mmCIF file of C-alpha atoms and ligand atoms in Angstrom:
data_model
loop_
_atom_site.group_PDB
_atom_site.id
_atom_site.type_symbol
_atom_site.label_atom_id
_atom_site.label_comp_id
_atom_site.label_asym_id
_atom_site.label_seq_id
_atom_site.Cartn_x
_atom_site.Cartn_y
_atom_site.Cartn_z
ATOM 1 C CA UNK A 1 26.332 -12.269 248.556
ATOM 2 C CA UNK A 2 29.640 -10.304 248.546
ATOM 3 C CA UNK A 3 29.939 -7.095 250.980
ATOM 4 C CA UNK A 4 31.130 -5.362 247.705
ATOM 5 C CA UNK A 5 27.938 -6.346 245.794
ATOM 6 C CA UNK A 6 25.799 -5.586 248.861
ATOM 7 C CA UNK A 7 27.116 -2.109 248.817
ATOM 8 C CA UNK A 8 26.497 -1.843 245.019
ATOM 9 C CA UNK A 9 23.343 -2.575 245.454
ATOM 10 C CA UNK A 10 22.607 0.008 248.452
ATOM 11 C CA UNK A 11 23.974 2.582 246.220
ATOM 12 C CA UNK A 12 21.376 1.807 243.423
ATOM 13 C CA UNK A 13 18.518 1.917 246.011
ATOM 14 C CA UNK A 14 19.760 4.927 247.345
ATOM 15 C CA UNK A 15 20.421 6.499 243.898
ATOM 16 C CA UNK A 16 16.668 5.757 242.927
ATOM 17 C CA UNK A 17 15.398 7.008 246.065
ATOM 18 C CA UNK A 18 16.733 10.327 246.135
ATOM 19 C CA UNK A 19 16.374 10.908 242.348
ATOM 20 C CA UNK A 20 13.190 8.952 241.330
ATOM 21 C CA UNK A 21 12.695 8.125 237.725
ATOM 22 C CA UNK A 22 9.344 8.769 236.047
ATOM 23 C CA UNK A 23 8.013 10.893 239.167
ATOM 24 C CA UNK A 24 5.220 12.463 237.394
ATOM 25 C CA UNK A 25 1.490 11.781 236.257
ATOM 26 C CA UNK A 26 0.651 10.435 232.635
ATOM 27 C CA UNK A 27 -2.662 12.496 231.610
ATOM 28 C CA UNK A 28 -5.496 10.075 230.576
ATOM 29 C CA UNK A 29 -3.642 7.026 231.558
ATOM 30 C CA UNK A 30 -4.642 4.135 233.465
ATOM 31 C CA UNK A 31 -3.768 4.585 237.208
ATOM 32 C CA UNK A 32 -4.157 2.672 240.432
ATOM 33 C CA UNK A 33 -3.465 3.784 244.145
ATOM 34 C CA UNK A 34 -1.677 1.489 246.245
ATOM 35 C CA UNK A 35 -0.908 1.561 249.963
ATOM 36 C CA UNK A 36 1.287 -0.308 252.473
ATOM 37 C CA UNK A 37 -0.276 0.589 256.077
ATOM 38 C CA UNK A 38 2.440 -1.358 257.825
ATOM 39 C CA UNK A 39 4.858 1.541 256.677
ATOM 40 C CA UNK A 40 2.663 4.188 255.532
ATOM 41 C CA UNK A 41 3.934 4.029 251.687
ATOM 42 C CA UNK A 42 1.608 5.494 249.208
ATOM 43 C CA UNK A 43 1.717 5.323 245.515
ATOM 44 C CA UNK A 44 -0.175 5.799 242.461
ATOM 45 C CA UNK A 45 1.097 4.189 239.479
ATOM 46 C CA UNK A 46 0.227 5.713 235.783
ATOM 47 C CA UNK A 47 0.505 3.499 232.827
ATOM 48 C CA UNK A 48 0.014 4.090 229.150
ATOM 49 C CA UNK A 49 -0.819 1.346 226.850
ATOM 50 C CA UNK A 50 -0.537 1.240 223.199
ATOM 51 C CA UNK A 51 -2.373 -1.948 222.570
ATOM 52 C CA UNK A 52 -0.839 -4.788 224.418
ATOM 53 C CA UNK A 53 2.412 -2.827 225.368
ATOM 54 C CA UNK A 54 3.384 -0.470 228.126
ATOM 55 C CA UNK A 55 4.205 2.512 226.076
ATOM 56 C CA UNK A 56 4.755 4.767 229.520
ATOM 57 C CA UNK A 57 4.977 4.054 232.924
ATOM 58 C CA UNK A 58 5.312 6.615 235.921
ATOM 59 C CA UNK A 59 4.399 7.144 239.574
ATOM 60 C CA UNK A 60 3.412 9.472 242.373
ATOM 61 C CA UNK A 61 3.643 8.884 246.074
ATOM 62 C CA UNK A 62 5.132 9.191 249.492
ATOM 63 C CA UNK A 63 7.013 6.408 251.122
ATOM 64 C CA UNK A 64 10.137 5.205 252.308
ATOM 65 C CA UNK A 65 13.287 4.696 250.343
ATOM 66 C CA UNK A 66 12.876 1.150 249.537
ATOM 67 C CA UNK A 67 9.346 1.674 248.100
ATOM 68 C CA UNK A 68 10.253 4.711 246.320
ATOM 69 C CA UNK A 69 13.208 3.076 244.644
ATOM 70 C CA UNK A 70 11.143 0.173 243.837
ATOM 71 C CA UNK A 71 8.670 2.195 242.398
ATOM 72 C CA UNK A 72 11.080 4.287 240.401
ATOM 73 C CA UNK A 73 12.825 1.052 239.108
ATOM 74 C CA UNK A 74 9.811 -0.633 238.302
ATOM 75 C CA UNK A 75 8.598 2.235 236.017
ATOM 76 C CA UNK A 76 11.664 1.431 234.231
ATOM 77 C CA UNK A 77 11.295 -2.001 233.774
ATOM 78 C CA UNK A 78 7.820 -2.119 232.421
ATOM 79 C CA UNK A 79 8.412 0.102 230.187
ATOM 80 C CA UNK A 80 8.079 -1.238 226.576
ATOM 81 C CA UNK A 81 7.048 -4.881 227.593
ATOM 82 C CA UNK A 82 3.508 -6.278 226.856
ATOM 83 C CA UNK A 83 1.166 -6.807 229.716
ATOM 84 C CA UNK A 84 2.261 -10.563 230.006
ATOM 85 C CA UNK A 85 5.883 -9.438 230.062
ATOM 86 C CA UNK A 86 4.781 -6.765 232.859
ATOM 87 C CA UNK A 87 3.069 -9.064 234.874
ATOM 88 C CA UNK A 88 5.782 -12.072 234.626
ATOM 89 C CA UNK A 89 8.181 -9.641 235.802
ATOM 90 C CA UNK A 90 6.343 -9.034 238.671
ATOM 91 C CA UNK A 91 5.948 -12.798 239.555
ATOM 92 C CA UNK A 92 9.663 -13.153 239.289
ATOM 93 C CA UNK A 93 10.637 -9.746 241.372
ATOM 94 C CA UNK A 94 7.948 -10.989 243.893
ATOM 95 C CA UNK A 95 10.177 -14.338 244.140
ATOM 96 C CA UNK A 96 13.035 -12.022 244.464
ATOM 97 C CA UNK A 97 11.775 -10.353 247.621
ATOM 98 C CA UNK A 98 10.109 -12.946 249.137
ATOM 99 C CA UNK A 99 13.334 -15.323 248.536
ATOM 100 C CA UNK A 100 11.251 -18.374 247.969
ATOM 101 C CA UNK A 101 14.130 -20.827 247.250
ATOM 102 C CA UNK A 102 11.586 -23.357 245.415
ATOM 103 C CA UNK A 103 10.962 -20.869 242.817
ATOM 104 C CA UNK A 104 12.834 -20.796 239.421
ATOM 105 C CA UNK A 105 14.477 -17.385 238.986
ATOM 106 C CA UNK A 106 15.550 -16.927 242.702
ATOM 107 C CA UNK A 107 18.699 -14.992 242.872
ATOM 108 C CA UNK A 108 17.620 -12.472 240.589
ATOM 109 C CA UNK A 109 19.622 -13.819 237.687
ATOM 110 C CA UNK A 110 17.232 -12.331 234.706
ATOM 111 C CA UNK A 111 15.909 -9.410 236.718
ATOM 112 C CA UNK A 112 18.629 -7.047 235.187
ATOM 113 C CA UNK A 113 18.840 -4.156 237.898
ATOM 114 C CA UNK A 114 15.709 -5.348 239.638
ATOM 115 C CA UNK A 115 18.220 -7.791 241.340
ATOM 116 C CA UNK A 116 19.674 -4.836 243.716
ATOM 117 C CA UNK A 117 16.266 -5.864 246.062
ATOM 118 C CA UNK A 118 17.361 -9.278 246.550
ATOM 119 C CA UNK A 119 18.701 -8.330 249.869
ATOM 120 C CA UNK A 120 15.097 -7.092 250.795
ATOM 121 C CA UNK A 121 14.114 -10.702 251.775
ATOM 122 C CA UNK A 122 16.494 -10.589 254.713
ATOM 123 C CA UNK A 123 14.165 -7.921 255.794
ATOM 124 C CA UNK A 124 10.308 -8.954 255.823
ATOM 125 C CA UNK A 125 9.164 -6.047 257.184
ATOM 126 C CA UNK A 126 10.518 -4.260 253.925
ATOM 127 C CA UNK A 127 9.417 -6.787 251.237
ATOM 128 C CA UNK A 128 5.781 -4.976 251.327
ATOM 129 C CA UNK A 129 7.436 -1.936 250.715
ATOM 130 C CA UNK A 130 9.415 -3.186 247.595
ATOM 131 C CA UNK A 131 6.302 -5.157 246.405
ATOM 132 C CA UNK A 132 3.874 -2.263 246.560
ATOM 133 C CA UNK A 133 4.542 -0.335 243.236
ATOM 134 C CA UNK A 134 4.276 -3.487 241.376
ATOM 135 C CA UNK A 135 1.202 -4.709 243.037
ATOM 136 C CA UNK A 136 -0.374 -1.188 241.923
ATOM 137 C CA UNK A 137 1.331 -1.436 238.699
ATOM 138 C CA UNK A 138 -0.740 -4.947 238.327
ATOM 139 C CA UNK A 139 -4.002 -3.165 239.658
ATOM 140 C CA UNK A 140 -3.517 -0.595 236.736
ATOM 141 C CA UNK A 141 -3.082 -2.822 233.994
ATOM 142 C CA UNK A 142 -6.118 -4.476 235.282
ATOM 143 C CA UNK A 143 -8.056 -1.096 235.835
ATOM 144 C CA UNK A 144 -8.965 -2.441 238.989
ATOM 145 C CA UNK A 145 -11.225 0.211 240.644
ATOM 146 C CA UNK A 146 -10.382 -0.556 244.340
ATOM 147 C CA UNK A 147 -7.098 0.925 245.837
ATOM 148 C CA UNK A 148 -4.710 -1.717 246.474
ATOM 149 C CA UNK A 149 -3.195 -2.487 249.900
ATOM 150 C CA UNK A 150 -0.670 -4.654 250.838
ATOM 151 C CA UNK A 151 -2.315 -5.804 254.245
HETATM 152 ZN ZN1 LIG B 201 7.943 1.345 253.272
#
């Protein structure tokens, strides 16, 4: 990755961590709690489903800049998608941050803005920070009763 691209990616992550999008609750929506004990990140993800489509997505929580930026961008990314699309996006995002070269989609070519997290795979400790909001989103989709933990 060029240093210019890296800088741009860092800027996007910084912007979302300072000004998180969709930082609110959704009354009557589905929700799930997630935590990453390794870093101390906590996130509650809210989803409003219209049939099979994610009509609205939001989160509240407290965490490091990576987890906050990831939660902010996750809510933007899944809005308007079907459950299956949101789950597929999670799989691709997970492959991106874990940097598994055997999986298609690595490199983030079709992830759009989420590609900014491609640098995270170089920092294994940060992978769980980036993945936490996604794991929590999936639990909310499934109406999982138990809180999600990355450990
Ligand atoms: Zn973190």
